[in-house]
Amino acid sequence: MDGFDLVVRGGTLATAAEVFEADIGIRDGRIAALGHGLGRGREEISAKGMIVTPGGLDSHCHLEEMGQDGSLHEESFASGSAAALAGGTTAFICFLPQWKGHSLAASAPGYEARAAASRADYSFHQIITDPTPEVMQKEVPALVARGIRSLKVFLTYDPLRLTDAEFLEVLAAAKRLGAFVTVHCENFDAIGWRIQALLKAGLTDPLQHAWSRPPVVEREATHRAIALAELVDQPIQVFHVSCEEAAAEIARAKGRGLKVWGETCPQYFTLDHDDLTGADFAGAKAVCSPALREKGENARIWRRIQDGTLDVVTSDHCGFSFATQKRVAGGSAYGTGAAVQRPDGTPAFNAIPNGVPGIETRLPVLFSEGVSKGRIDLPTFVRLSSANAAALFGLAGRKGSLAPGADADLVLWDPDAERVIRNAALHHAIDYTPWEGMAVKGWPSVTIRRGEVAVRDGEVLAQPGSGRFLARGPYALARPRGVVPDGFDAALA
């Protein structure tokens, strides 16, 4: 077959199921053919000696979000998408905020217009913090009709958290609409109790962030979220699982046949309490929630990745520059209680903005720590990095695949490339990376987004605004199991 726009020739292709050698013929932004000796393309790229995977799908990242006060996150769509592409991620799903007391539309004016500056393809999860009848019966159905089919809820953080009753309202609405629900699982009151005790004792270092939210608060909330989802018969994904205790709850749910999935992030299988310490407030660079765990937990997370309990690895990219983390705000949106200023002018742990930058390093770290070190094989890497997320969020067949008809999103990996991660070489807008100085083996050489070379040898070629919004239709994994007694669903309608 001739007439290809681009042929990627002679690579070792890795899909979610197998590894084989083939050429890839691309036409009109999609994969048109796989095979040996394909006809010429107007452009050709040699992938000899390279591993070719689907482009990454990062289904959990925060870019250019607007705060309730009108402030914007430092990471713009233009810079964050450049970093994503440079790290092998060709599409991502970020978050539309809602603030209590506000409609969905009033909570994020202009957000979708700002997203149009993305270089990578993108979609949204809708955060729900105030599930009023107006929001759930009018705004959310309209959102789903536009192709935004996933809702995010928090069981901790003021002013984001939902009560159990509110969570049930979101689950029931999602079930009616065929939407998917994602959950941040930590126990708000338990964390608040711990925070107050630590502050009263004068324990304010970044490490005390982890002391304030130990694994048990994540485990309890994970158990509760699964139980409530089971009650409603609504599929859910538990975000950013950090510990064996929470993963075990997901494994038990899967064992009962529930439609529950688990996600983790590179910080939870590479970093630990040591990264929350250090001179000059350096531990603030690794403050995220759920918190980093003690030594030994990384290995347990790897085991849960290997046994399939944890289905997806995302970045949870939520970058605040170190200069921002050292400033004290008037109050804390990240814990409980007023911010405390320490003698050196830095904030107490409960006022440090939560989140680490990782949208560019997610896949190189996973490839190096997983594939290069023999913890996972290439098909597992593909499932974790793109294919499973595509299935969970209604993008199967378009993203996460090397099959004919899929978007021609490809990454050519040099499996022998050895790099040391340096923030100076990354493309994000944040002034640090928690993986500074980490040696990795395996690095993206070329990233192709919908048949166009988006990054070559670290140079981002894709222009701002060249990404496309990904509308999502109904799909199988979001459907309930159908086990609620006859007549009850009608009562919820």
JSON list of N, CA and C in Angstrom, two decimals, residues 356-426:
[
{"chain": "A", "resi": 356, "resn": "VAL", "atom": "N", "xyz": [3.48, 17.67, 43.16]},
{"chain": "A", "resi": 356, "resn": "VAL", "atom": "CA", "xyz": [4.82, 17.63, 42.59]},
{"chain": "A", "resi": 356, "resn": "VAL", "atom": "C", "xyz": [4.72, 17.69, 41.06]},
{"chain": "A", "resi": 357, "resn": "PRO", "atom": "N", "xyz": [5.72, 18.28, 40.42]},
{"chain": "A", "resi": 357, "resn": "PRO", "atom": "CA", "xyz": [5.73, 18.31, 38.95]},
{"chain": "A", "resi": 357, "resn": "PRO", "atom": "C", "xyz": [6.25, 16.99, 38.40]},
{"chain": "A", "resi": 358, "resn": "GLY", "atom": "N", "xyz": [5.53, 16.40, 37.45]},
{"chain": "A", "resi": 358, "resn": "GLY", "atom": "CA", "xyz": [5.98, 15.10, 36.94]},
{"chain": "A", "resi": 358, "resn": "GLY", "atom": "C", "xyz": [5.45, 14.73, 35.58]},
{"chain": "A", "resi": 359, "resn": "ILE", "atom": "N", "xyz": [4.85, 15.68, 34.86]},
{"chain": "A", "resi": 359, "resn": "ILE", "atom": "CA", "xyz": [4.22, 15.32, 33.60]},
{"chain": "A", "resi": 359, "resn": "ILE", "atom": "C", "xyz": [5.25, 14.90, 32.55]},
{"chain": "A", "resi": 360, "resn": "GLU", "atom": "N", "xyz": [6.49, 15.42, 32.65]},
{"chain": "A", "resi": 360, "resn": "GLU", "atom": "CA", "xyz": [7.52, 15.05, 31.69]},
{"chain": "A", "resi": 360, "resn": "GLU", "atom": "C", "xyz": [8.31, 13.84, 32.12]},
{"chain": "A", "resi": 361, "resn": "THR", "atom": "N", "xyz": [8.48, 13.65, 33.41]},
{"chain": "A", "resi": 361, "resn": "THR", "atom": "CA", "xyz": [9.31, 12.55, 33.91]},
{"chain": "A", "resi": 361, "resn": "THR", "atom": "C", "xyz": [8.54, 11.27, 34.16]},
{"chain": "A", "resi": 362, "resn": "ARG", "atom": "N", "xyz": [7.20, 11.32, 34.11]},
{"chain": "A", "resi": 362, "resn": "ARG", "atom": "CA", "xyz": [6.38, 10.14, 34.42]},
{"chain": "A", "resi": 362, "resn": "ARG", "atom": "C", "xyz": [6.83, 8.91, 33.64]},
{"chain": "A", "resi": 363, "resn": "LEU", "atom": "N", "xyz": [6.87, 9.01, 32.32]},
{"chain": "A", "resi": 363, "resn": "LEU", "atom": "CA", "xyz": [7.16, 7.83, 31.52]},
{"chain": "A", "resi": 363, "resn": "LEU", "atom": "C", "xyz": [8.64, 7.43, 31.55]},
{"chain": "A", "resi": 364, "resn": "PRO", "atom": "N", "xyz": [9.59, 8.37, 31.47]},
{"chain": "A", "resi": 364, "resn": "PRO", "atom": "CA", "xyz": [10.99, 7.94, 31.62]},
{"chain": "A", "resi": 364, "resn": "PRO", "atom": "C", "xyz": [11.28, 7.24, 32.94]},
{"chain": "A", "resi": 365, "resn": "VAL", "atom": "N", "xyz": [10.69, 7.73, 34.03]},
{"chain": "A", "resi": 365, "resn": "VAL", "atom": "CA", "xyz": [10.91, 7.08, 35.33]},
{"chain": "A", "resi": 365, "resn": "VAL", "atom": "C", "xyz": [10.26, 5.70, 35.34]},
{"chain": "A", "resi": 366, "resn": "LEU", "atom": "N", "xyz": [9.03, 5.59, 34.81]},
{"chain": "A", "resi": 366, "resn": "LEU", "atom": "CA", "xyz": [8.36, 4.29, 34.77]},
{"chain": "A", "resi": 366, "resn": "LEU", "atom": "C", "xyz": [9.11, 3.32, 33.87]},
{"chain": "A", "resi": 367, "resn": "PHE", "atom": "N", "xyz": [9.58, 3.79, 32.73]},
{"chain": "A", "resi": 367, "resn": "PHE", "atom": "CA", "xyz": [10.32, 2.92, 31.81]},
{"chain": "A", "resi": 367, "resn": "PHE", "atom": "C", "xyz": [11.61, 2.43, 32.48]},
{"chain": "A", "resi": 368, "resn": "SER", "atom": "N", "xyz": [12.35, 3.36, 33.08]},
{"chain": "A", "resi": 368, "resn": "SER", "atom": "CA", "xyz": [13.64, 3.01, 33.66]},
{"chain": "A", "resi": 368, "resn": "SER", "atom": "C", "xyz": [13.47, 2.09, 34.87]},
{"chain": "A", "resi": 369, "resn": "GLU", "atom": "N", "xyz": [12.61, 2.49, 35.81]},
{"chain": "A", "resi": 369, "resn": "GLU", "atom": "CA", "xyz": [12.44, 1.70, 37.03]},
{"chain": "A", "resi": 369, "resn": "GLU", "atom": "C", "xyz": [11.65, 0.42, 36.78]},
{"chain": "A", "resi": 370, "resn": "GLY", "atom": "N", "xyz": [10.82, 0.43, 35.74]},
{"chain": "A", "resi": 370, "resn": "GLY", "atom": "CA", "xyz": [10.01, -0.74, 35.45]},
{"chain": "A", "resi": 370, "resn": "GLY", "atom": "C", "xyz": [10.62, -1.65, 34.42]},
{"chain": "A", "resi": 371, "resn": "VAL", "atom": "N", "xyz": [10.72, -1.17, 33.17]},
{"chain": "A", "resi": 371, "resn": "VAL", "atom": "CA", "xyz": [11.19, -2.02, 32.07]},
{"chain": "A", "resi": 371, "resn": "VAL", "atom": "C", "xyz": [12.69, -2.26, 32.17]},
{"chain": "A", "resi": 372, "resn": "SER", "atom": "N", "xyz": [13.47, -1.20, 32.30]},
{"chain": "A", "resi": 372, "resn": "SER", "atom": "CA", "xyz": [14.93, -1.36, 32.27]},
{"chain": "A", "resi": 372, "resn": "SER", "atom": "C", "xyz": [15.44, -2.19, 33.44]},
{"chain": "A", "resi": 373, "resn": "LYS", "atom": "N", "xyz": [14.76, -2.11, 34.58]},
{"chain": "A", "resi": 373, "resn": "LYS", "atom": "CA", "xyz": [15.19, -2.88, 35.75]},
{"chain": "A", "resi": 373, "resn": "LYS", "atom": "C", "xyz": [14.48, -4.22, 35.87]},
{"chain": "A", "resi": 374, "resn": "GLY", "atom": "N", "xyz": [13.66, -4.57, 34.88]},
{"chain": "A", "resi": 374, "resn": "GLY", "atom": "CA", "xyz": [13.06, -5.90, 34.84]},
{"chain": "A", "resi": 374, "resn": "GLY", "atom": "C", "xyz": [11.87, -6.10, 35.74]},
{"chain": "A", "resi": 375, "resn": "ARG", "atom": "N", "xyz": [11.29, -5.04, 36.28]},
{"chain": "A", "resi": 375, "resn": "ARG", "atom": "CA", "xyz": [10.13, -5.21, 37.14]},
{"chain": "A", "resi": 375, "resn": "ARG", "atom": "C", "xyz": [8.86, -5.49, 36.34]},
{"chain": "A", "resi": 376, "resn": "ILE", "atom": "N", "xyz": [8.76, -4.90, 35.14]},
{"chain": "A", "resi": 376, "resn": "ILE", "atom": "CA", "xyz": [7.60, -5.10, 34.28]},
{"chain": "A", "resi": 376, "resn": "ILE", "atom": "C", "xyz": [8.08, -5.31, 32.85]},
{"chain": "A", "resi": 377, "resn": "ASP", "atom": "N", "xyz": [7.23, -5.94, 32.03]},
{"chain": "A", "resi": 377, "resn": "ASP", "atom": "CA", "xyz": [7.58, -6.10, 30.62]},
{"chain": "A", "resi": 377, "resn": "ASP", "atom": "C", "xyz": [6.98, -4.96, 29.80]},
{"chain": "A", "resi": 378, "resn": "LEU", "atom": "N", "xyz": [7.27, -4.93, 28.52]},
{"chain": "A", "resi": 378, "resn": "LEU", "atom": "CA", "xyz": [6.81, -3.83, 27.68]},
{"chain": "A", "resi": 378, "resn": "LEU", "atom": "C", "xyz": [5.28, -3.76, 27.57]},
{"chain": "A", "resi": 379, "resn": "PRO", "atom": "N", "xyz": [4.56, -4.88, 27.36]},
{"chain": "A", "resi": 379, "resn": "PRO", "atom": "CA", "xyz": [3.10, -4.76, 27.33]},
{"chain": "A", "resi": 379, "resn": "PRO", "atom": "C", "xyz": [2.51, -4.18, 28.63]},
{"chain": "A", "resi": 380, "resn": "THR", "atom": "N", "xyz": [3.09, -4.54, 29.76]},
{"chain": "A", "resi": 380, "resn": "THR", "atom": "CA", "xyz": [2.62, -3.96, 31.02]},
{"chain": "A", "resi": 380, "resn": "THR", "atom": "C", "xyz": [2.89, -2.46, 31.05]},
{"chain": "A", "resi": 381, "resn": "PHE", "atom": "N", "xyz": [4.06, -2.05, 30.57]},
{"chain": "A", "resi": 381, "resn": "PHE", "atom": "CA", "xyz": [4.36, -0.63, 30.47]},
{"chain": "A", "resi": 381, "resn": "PHE", "atom": "C", "xyz": [3.30, 0.09, 29.64]},
{"chain": "A", "resi": 382, "resn": "VAL", "atom": "N", "xyz": [2.92, -0.48, 28.51]},
{"chain": "A", "resi": 382, "resn": "VAL", "atom": "CA", "xyz": [1.92, 0.15, 27.64]},
{"chain": "A", "resi": 382, "resn": "VAL", "atom": "C", "xyz": [0.57, 0.22, 28.35]},
{"chain": "A", "resi": 383, "resn": "ARG", "atom": "N", "xyz": [0.20, -0.84, 29.05]},
{"chain": "A", "resi": 383, "resn": "ARG", "atom": "CA", "xyz": [-1.08, -0.81, 29.76]},
{"chain": "A", "resi": 383, "resn": "ARG", "atom": "C", "xyz": [-1.08, 0.28, 30.83]},
{"chain": "A", "resi": 384, "resn": "LEU", "atom": "N", "xyz": [0.01, 0.37, 31.59]},
{"chain": "A", "resi": 384, "resn": "LEU", "atom": "CA", "xyz": [0.08, 1.35, 32.67]},
{"chain": "A", "resi": 384, "resn": "LEU", "atom": "C", "xyz": [0.15, 2.78, 32.17]},
{"chain": "A", "resi": 385, "resn": "SER", "atom": "N", "xyz": [0.80, 2.97, 31.05]},
{"chain": "A", "resi": 385, "resn": "SER", "atom": "CA", "xyz": [1.08, 4.34, 30.58]},
{"chain": "A", "resi": 385, "resn": "SER", "atom": "C", "xyz": [0.02, 4.91, 29.67]},
{"chain": "A", "resi": 386, "resn": "SER", "atom": "N", "xyz": [-0.81, 4.04, 29.04]},
{"chain": "A", "resi": 386, "resn": "SER", "atom": "CA", "xyz": [-1.79, 4.58, 28.09]},
{"chain": "A", "resi": 386, "resn": "SER", "atom": "C", "xyz": [-3.01, 3.71, 27.90]},
{"chain": "A", "resi": 387, "resn": "ALA", "atom": "N", "xyz": [-2.85, 2.42, 27.65]},
{"chain": "A", "resi": 387, "resn": "ALA", "atom": "CA", "xyz": [-3.97, 1.59, 27.20]},
{"chain": "A", "resi": 387, "resn": "ALA", "atom": "C", "xyz": [-5.06, 1.45, 28.25]},
{"chain": "A", "resi": 388, "resn": "ASN", "atom": "N", "xyz": [-4.68, 1.23, 29.51]},
{"chain": "A", "resi": 388, "resn": "ASN", "atom": "CA", "xyz": [-5.70, 1.08, 30.55]},
{"chain": "A", "resi": 388, "resn": "ASN", "atom": "C", "xyz": [-6.46, 2.38, 30.78]},
{"chain": "A", "resi": 389, "resn": "ALA", "atom": "N", "xyz": [-5.74, 3.49, 30.79]},
{"chain": "A", "resi": 389, "resn": "ALA", "atom": "CA", "xyz": [-6.41, 4.78, 30.96]},
{"chain": "A", "resi": 389, "resn": "ALA", "atom": "C", "xyz": [-7.37, 5.05, 29.81]},
{"chain": "A", "resi": 390, "resn": "ALA", "atom": "N", "xyz": [-6.96, 4.70, 28.59]},
{"chain": "A", "resi": 390, "resn": "ALA", "atom": "CA", "xyz": [-7.84, 4.90, 27.44]},
{"chain": "A", "resi": 390, "resn": "ALA", "atom": "C", "xyz": [-9.14, 4.11, 27.60]},
{"chain": "A", "resi": 391, "resn": "ALA", "atom": "N", "xyz": [-9.04, 2.87, 28.09]},
{"chain": "A", "resi": 391, "resn": "ALA", "atom": "CA", "xyz": [-10.24, 2.06, 28.30]},
{"chain": "A", "resi": 391, "resn": "ALA", "atom": "C", "xyz": [-11.10, 2.63, 29.43]},
{"chain": "A", "resi": 392, "resn": "LEU", "atom": "N", "xyz": [-10.47, 3.07, 30.51]},
{"chain": "A", "resi": 392, "resn": "LEU", "atom": "CA", "xyz": [-11.22, 3.56, 31.66]},
{"chain": "A", "resi": 392, "resn": "LEU", "atom": "C", "xyz": [-11.95, 4.85, 31.39]},
{"chain": "A", "resi": 393, "resn": "PHE", "atom": "N", "xyz": [-11.41, 5.67, 30.49]},
{"chain": "A", "resi": 393, "resn": "PHE", "atom": "CA", "xyz": [-11.98, 7.00, 30.30]},
{"chain": "A", "resi": 393, "resn": "PHE", "atom": "C", "xyz": [-12.56, 7.22, 28.90]},
{"chain": "A", "resi": 394, "resn": "GLY", "atom": "N", "xyz": [-12.91, 6.13, 28.23]},
{"chain": "A", "resi": 394, "resn": "GLY", "atom": "CA", "xyz": [-13.67, 6.25, 27.00]},
{"chain": "A", "resi": 394, "resn": "GLY", "atom": "C", "xyz": [-12.87, 6.67, 25.79]},
{"chain": "A", "resi": 395, "resn": "LEU", "atom": "N", "xyz": [-11.58, 6.36, 25.75]},
{"chain": "A", "resi": 395, "resn": "LEU", "atom": "CA", "xyz": [-10.73, 6.71, 24.62]},
{"chain": "A", "resi": 395, "resn": "LEU", "atom": "C", "xyz": [-10.13, 5.49, 23.93]},
{"chain": "A", "resi": 396, "resn": "ALA", "atom": "N", "xyz": [-10.60, 4.30, 24.29]},
{"chain": "A", "resi": 396, "resn": "ALA", "atom": "CA", "xyz": [-10.10, 3.09, 23.64]},
{"chain": "A", "resi": 396, "resn": "ALA", "atom": "C", "xyz": [-10.41, 3.13, 22.15]},
{"chain": "A", "resi": 397, "resn": "GLY", "atom": "N", "xyz": [-9.46, 2.66, 21.35]},
{"chain": "A", "resi": 397, "resn": "GLY", "atom": "CA", "xyz": [-9.60, 2.71, 19.91]},
{"chain": "A", "resi": 397, "resn": "GLY", "atom": "C", "xyz": [-9.02, 3.96, 19.30]},
{"chain": "A", "resi": 398, "resn": "ARG", "atom": "N", "xyz": [-8.91, 5.03, 20.10]},
{"chain": "A", "resi": 398, "resn": "ARG", "atom": "CA", "xyz": [-8.28, 6.27, 19.63]},
{"chain": "A", "resi": 398, "resn": "ARG", "atom": "C", "xyz": [-6.89, 6.44, 20.22]},
{"chain": "A", "resi": 399, "resn": "LYS", "atom": "N", "xyz": [-6.78, 6.23, 21.52]},
{"chain": "A", "resi": 399, "resn": "LYS", "atom": "CA", "xyz": [-5.52, 6.43, 22.22]},
{"chain": "A", "resi": 399, "resn": "LYS", "atom": "C", "xyz": [-5.06, 5.11, 22.84]},
{"chain": "A", "resi": 400, "resn": "GLY", "atom": "N", "xyz": [-3.76, 5.01, 23.10]},
{"chain": "A", "resi": 400, "resn": "GLY", "atom": "CA", "xyz": [-3.22, 3.83, 23.77]},
{"chain": "A", "resi": 400, "resn": "GLY", "atom": "C", "xyz": [-3.12, 2.59, 22.91]},
{"chain": "A", "resi": 401, "resn": "SER", "atom": "N", "xyz": [-3.13, 2.75, 21.59]},
{"chain": "A", "resi": 401, "resn": "SER", "atom": "CA", "xyz": [-3.17, 1.60, 20.70]},
{"chain": "A", "resi": 401, "resn": "SER", "atom": "C", "xyz": [-2.28, 1.83, 19.48]},
{"chain": "A", "resi": 402, "resn": "LEU", "atom": "N", "xyz": [-1.74, 0.74, 18.94]},
{"chain": "A", "resi": 402, "resn": "LEU", "atom": "CA", "xyz": [-1.02, 0.78, 17.67]},
{"chain": "A", "resi": 402, "resn": "LEU", "atom": "C", "xyz": [-1.81, 0.11, 16.56]},
{"chain": "A", "resi": 403, "resn": "ALA", "atom": "N", "xyz": [-3.10, -0.06, 16.72]},
{"chain": "A", "resi": 403, "resn": "ALA", "atom": "CA", "xyz": [-3.92, -0.75, 15.73]},
{"chain": "A", "resi": 403, "resn": "ALA", "atom": "C", "xyz": [-4.34, 0.22, 14.63]},
{"chain": "A", "resi": 404, "resn": "PRO", "atom": "N", "xyz": [-4.54, -0.29, 13.41]},
{"chain": "A", "resi": 404, "resn": "PRO", "atom": "CA", "xyz": [-5.07, 0.55, 12.34]},
{"chain": "A", "resi": 404, "resn": "PRO", "atom": "C", "xyz": [-6.37, 1.22, 12.76]},
{"chain": "A", "resi": 405, "resn": "GLY", "atom": "N", "xyz": [-6.49, 2.49, 12.44]},
{"chain": "A", "resi": 405, "resn": "GLY", "atom": "CA", "xyz": [-7.65, 3.29, 12.82]},
{"chain": "A", "resi": 405, "resn": "GLY", "atom": "C", "xyz": [-7.43, 4.15, 14.04]},
{"chain": "A", "resi": 406, "resn": "ALA", "atom": "N", "xyz": [-6.45, 3.79, 14.88]},
{"chain": "A", "resi": 406, "resn": "ALA", "atom": "CA", "xyz": [-6.14, 4.60, 16.07]},
{"chain": "A", "resi": 406, "resn": "ALA", "atom": "C", "xyz": [-5.40, 5.87, 15.66]},
{"chain": "A", "resi": 407, "resn": "ASP", "atom": "N", "xyz": [-5.49, 6.89, 16.50]},
{"chain": "A", "resi": 407, "resn": "ASP", "atom": "CA", "xyz": [-4.67, 8.07, 16.29]},
{"chain": "A", "resi": 407, "resn": "ASP", "atom": "C", "xyz": [-3.21, 7.67, 16.24]},
{"chain": "A", "resi": 408, "resn": "ALA", "atom": "N", "xyz": [-2.48, 8.27, 15.33]},
{"chain": "A", "resi": 408, "resn": "ALA", "atom": "CA", "xyz": [-1.06, 7.93, 15.17]},
{"chain": "A", "resi": 408, "resn": "ALA", "atom": "C", "xyz": [-0.23, 8.69, 16.20]},
{"chain": "A", "resi": 409, "resn": "ASP", "atom": "N", "xyz": [-0.41, 8.27, 17.45]},
{"chain": "A", "resi": 409, "resn": "ASP", "atom": "CA", "xyz": [0.35, 8.79, 18.59]},
{"chain": "A", "resi": 409, "resn": "ASP", "atom": "C", "xyz": [1.40, 7.74, 18.93]},
{"chain": "A", "resi": 410, "resn": "LEU", "atom": "N", "xyz": [2.66, 8.05, 18.71]},
{"chain": "A", "resi": 410, "resn": "LEU", "atom": "CA", "xyz": [3.74, 7.08, 18.88]},
{"chain": "A", "resi": 410, "resn": "LEU", "atom": "C", "xyz": [4.88, 7.70, 19.66]},
{"chain": "A", "resi": 411, "resn": "VAL", "atom": "N", "xyz": [5.61, 6.85, 20.37]},
{"chain": "A", "resi": 411, "resn": "VAL", "atom": "CA", "xyz": [6.86, 7.26, 21.02]},
{"chain": "A", "resi": 411, "resn": "VAL", "atom": "C", "xyz": [7.94, 6.28, 20.60]},
{"chain": "A", "resi": 412, "resn": "LEU", "atom": "N", "xyz": [9.04, 6.81, 20.08]},
{"chain": "A", "resi": 412, "resn": "LEU", "atom": "CA", "xyz": [10.21, 6.00, 19.75]},
{"chain": "A", "resi": 412, "resn": "LEU", "atom": "C", "xyz": [11.18, 6.12, 20.90]},
{"chain": "A", "resi": 413, "resn": "TRP", "atom": "N", "xyz": [11.35, 5.01, 21.61]},
{"chain": "A", "resi": 413, "resn": "TRP", "atom": "CA", "xyz": [12.21, 4.97, 22.79]},
{"chain": "A", "resi": 413, "resn": "TRP", "atom": "C", "xyz": [13.58, 4.43, 22.42]},
{"chain": "A", "resi": 414, "resn": "ASP", "atom": "N", "xyz": [14.61, 5.12, 22.88]},
{"chain": "A", "resi": 414, "resn": "ASP", "atom": "CA", "xyz": [15.96, 4.57, 22.85]},
{"chain": "A", "resi": 414, "resn": "ASP", "atom": "C", "xyz": [16.16, 3.83, 24.16]},
{"chain": "A", "resi": 415, "resn": "PRO", "atom": "N", "xyz": [16.08, 2.50, 24.15]},
{"chain": "A", "resi": 415, "resn": "PRO", "atom": "CA", "xyz": [16.11, 1.77, 25.42]},
{"chain": "A", "resi": 415, "resn": "PRO", "atom": "C", "xyz": [17.47, 1.80, 26.11]},
{"chain": "A", "resi": 416, "resn": "ASP", "atom": "N", "xyz": [18.49, 2.18, 25.38]},
{"chain": "A", "resi": 416, "resn": "ASP", "atom": "CA", "xyz": [19.84, 2.19, 25.96]},
{"chain": "A", "resi": 416, "resn": "ASP", "atom": "C", "xyz": [20.30, 3.58, 26.36]},
{"chain": "A", "resi": 417, "resn": "ALA", "atom": "N", "xyz": [19.50, 4.59, 26.09]},
{"chain": "A", "resi": 417, "resn": "ALA", "atom": "CA", "xyz": [19.89, 5.96, 26.44]},
{"chain": "A", "resi": 417, "resn": "ALA", "atom": "C", "xyz": [19.95, 6.11, 27.95]},
{"chain": "A", "resi": 418, "resn": "GLU", "atom": "N", "xyz": [21.04, 6.65, 28.43]},
{"chain": "A", "resi": 418, "resn": "GLU", "atom": "CA", "xyz": [21.21, 6.88, 29.86]},
{"chain": "A", "resi": 418, "resn": "GLU", "atom": "C", "xyz": [21.24, 8.38, 30.12]},
{"chain": "A", "resi": 419, "resn": "ARG", "atom": "N", "xyz": [20.38, 8.82, 30.98]},
{"chain": "A", "resi": 419, "resn": "ARG", "atom": "CA", "xyz": [20.26, 10.24, 31.31]},
{"chain": "A", "resi": 419, "resn": "ARG", "atom": "C", "xyz": [20.27, 10.42, 32.82]},
{"chain": "A", "resi": 420, "resn": "VAL", "atom": "N", "xyz": [20.63, 11.60, 33.23]},
{"chain": "A", "resi": 420, "resn": "VAL", "atom": "CA", "xyz": [20.44, 12.04, 34.61]},
{"chain": "A", "resi": 420, "resn": "VAL", "atom": "C", "xyz": [19.42, 13.15, 34.56]},
{"chain": "A", "resi": 421, "resn": "ILE", "atom": "N", "xyz": [18.33, 12.99, 35.29]},
{"chain": "A", "resi": 421, "resn": "ILE", "atom": "CA", "xyz": [17.27, 13.99, 35.25]},
{"chain": "A", "resi": 421, "resn": "ILE", "atom": "C", "xyz": [17.75, 15.28, 35.88]},
{"chain": "A", "resi": 422, "resn": "ARG", "atom": "N", "xyz": [17.66, 16.36, 35.11]},
{"chain": "A", "resi": 422, "resn": "ARG", "atom": "CA", "xyz": [18.01, 17.70, 35.59]},
{"chain": "A", "resi": 422, "resn": "ARG", "atom": "C", "xyz": [16.86, 18.64, 35.26]},
{"chain": "A", "resi": 423, "resn": "ASN", "atom": "N", "xyz": [16.44, 19.42, 36.22]},
{"chain": "A", "resi": 423, "resn": "ASN", "atom": "CA", "xyz": [15.33, 20.33, 35.96]},
{"chain": "A", "resi": 423, "resn": "ASN", "atom": "C", "xyz": [15.65, 21.30, 34.84]},
{"chain": "A", "resi": 424, "resn": "ALA", "atom": "N", "xyz": [16.91, 21.68, 34.72]},
{"chain": "A", "resi": 424, "resn": "ALA", "atom": "CA", "xyz": [17.30, 22.63, 33.69]},
{"chain": "A", "resi": 424, "resn": "ALA", "atom": "C", "xyz": [17.01, 22.11, 32.29]},
{"chain": "A", "resi": 425, "resn": "ALA", "atom": "N", "xyz": [16.91, 20.79, 32.13]},
{"chain": "A", "resi": 425, "resn": "ALA", "atom": "CA", "xyz": [16.67, 20.22, 30.80]},
{"chain": "A", "resi": 425, "resn": "ALA", "atom": "C", "xyz": [15.19, 19.92, 30.55]},
{"chain": "A", "resi": 426, "resn": "LEU", "atom": "N", "xyz": [14.34, 20.12, 31.56]},
{"chain": "A", "resi": 426, "resn": "LEU", "atom": "CA", "xyz": [12.92, 19.82, 31.42]},
{"chain": "A", "resi": 426, "resn": "LEU", "atom": "C", "xyz": [12.18, 21.04, 30.85]}
]
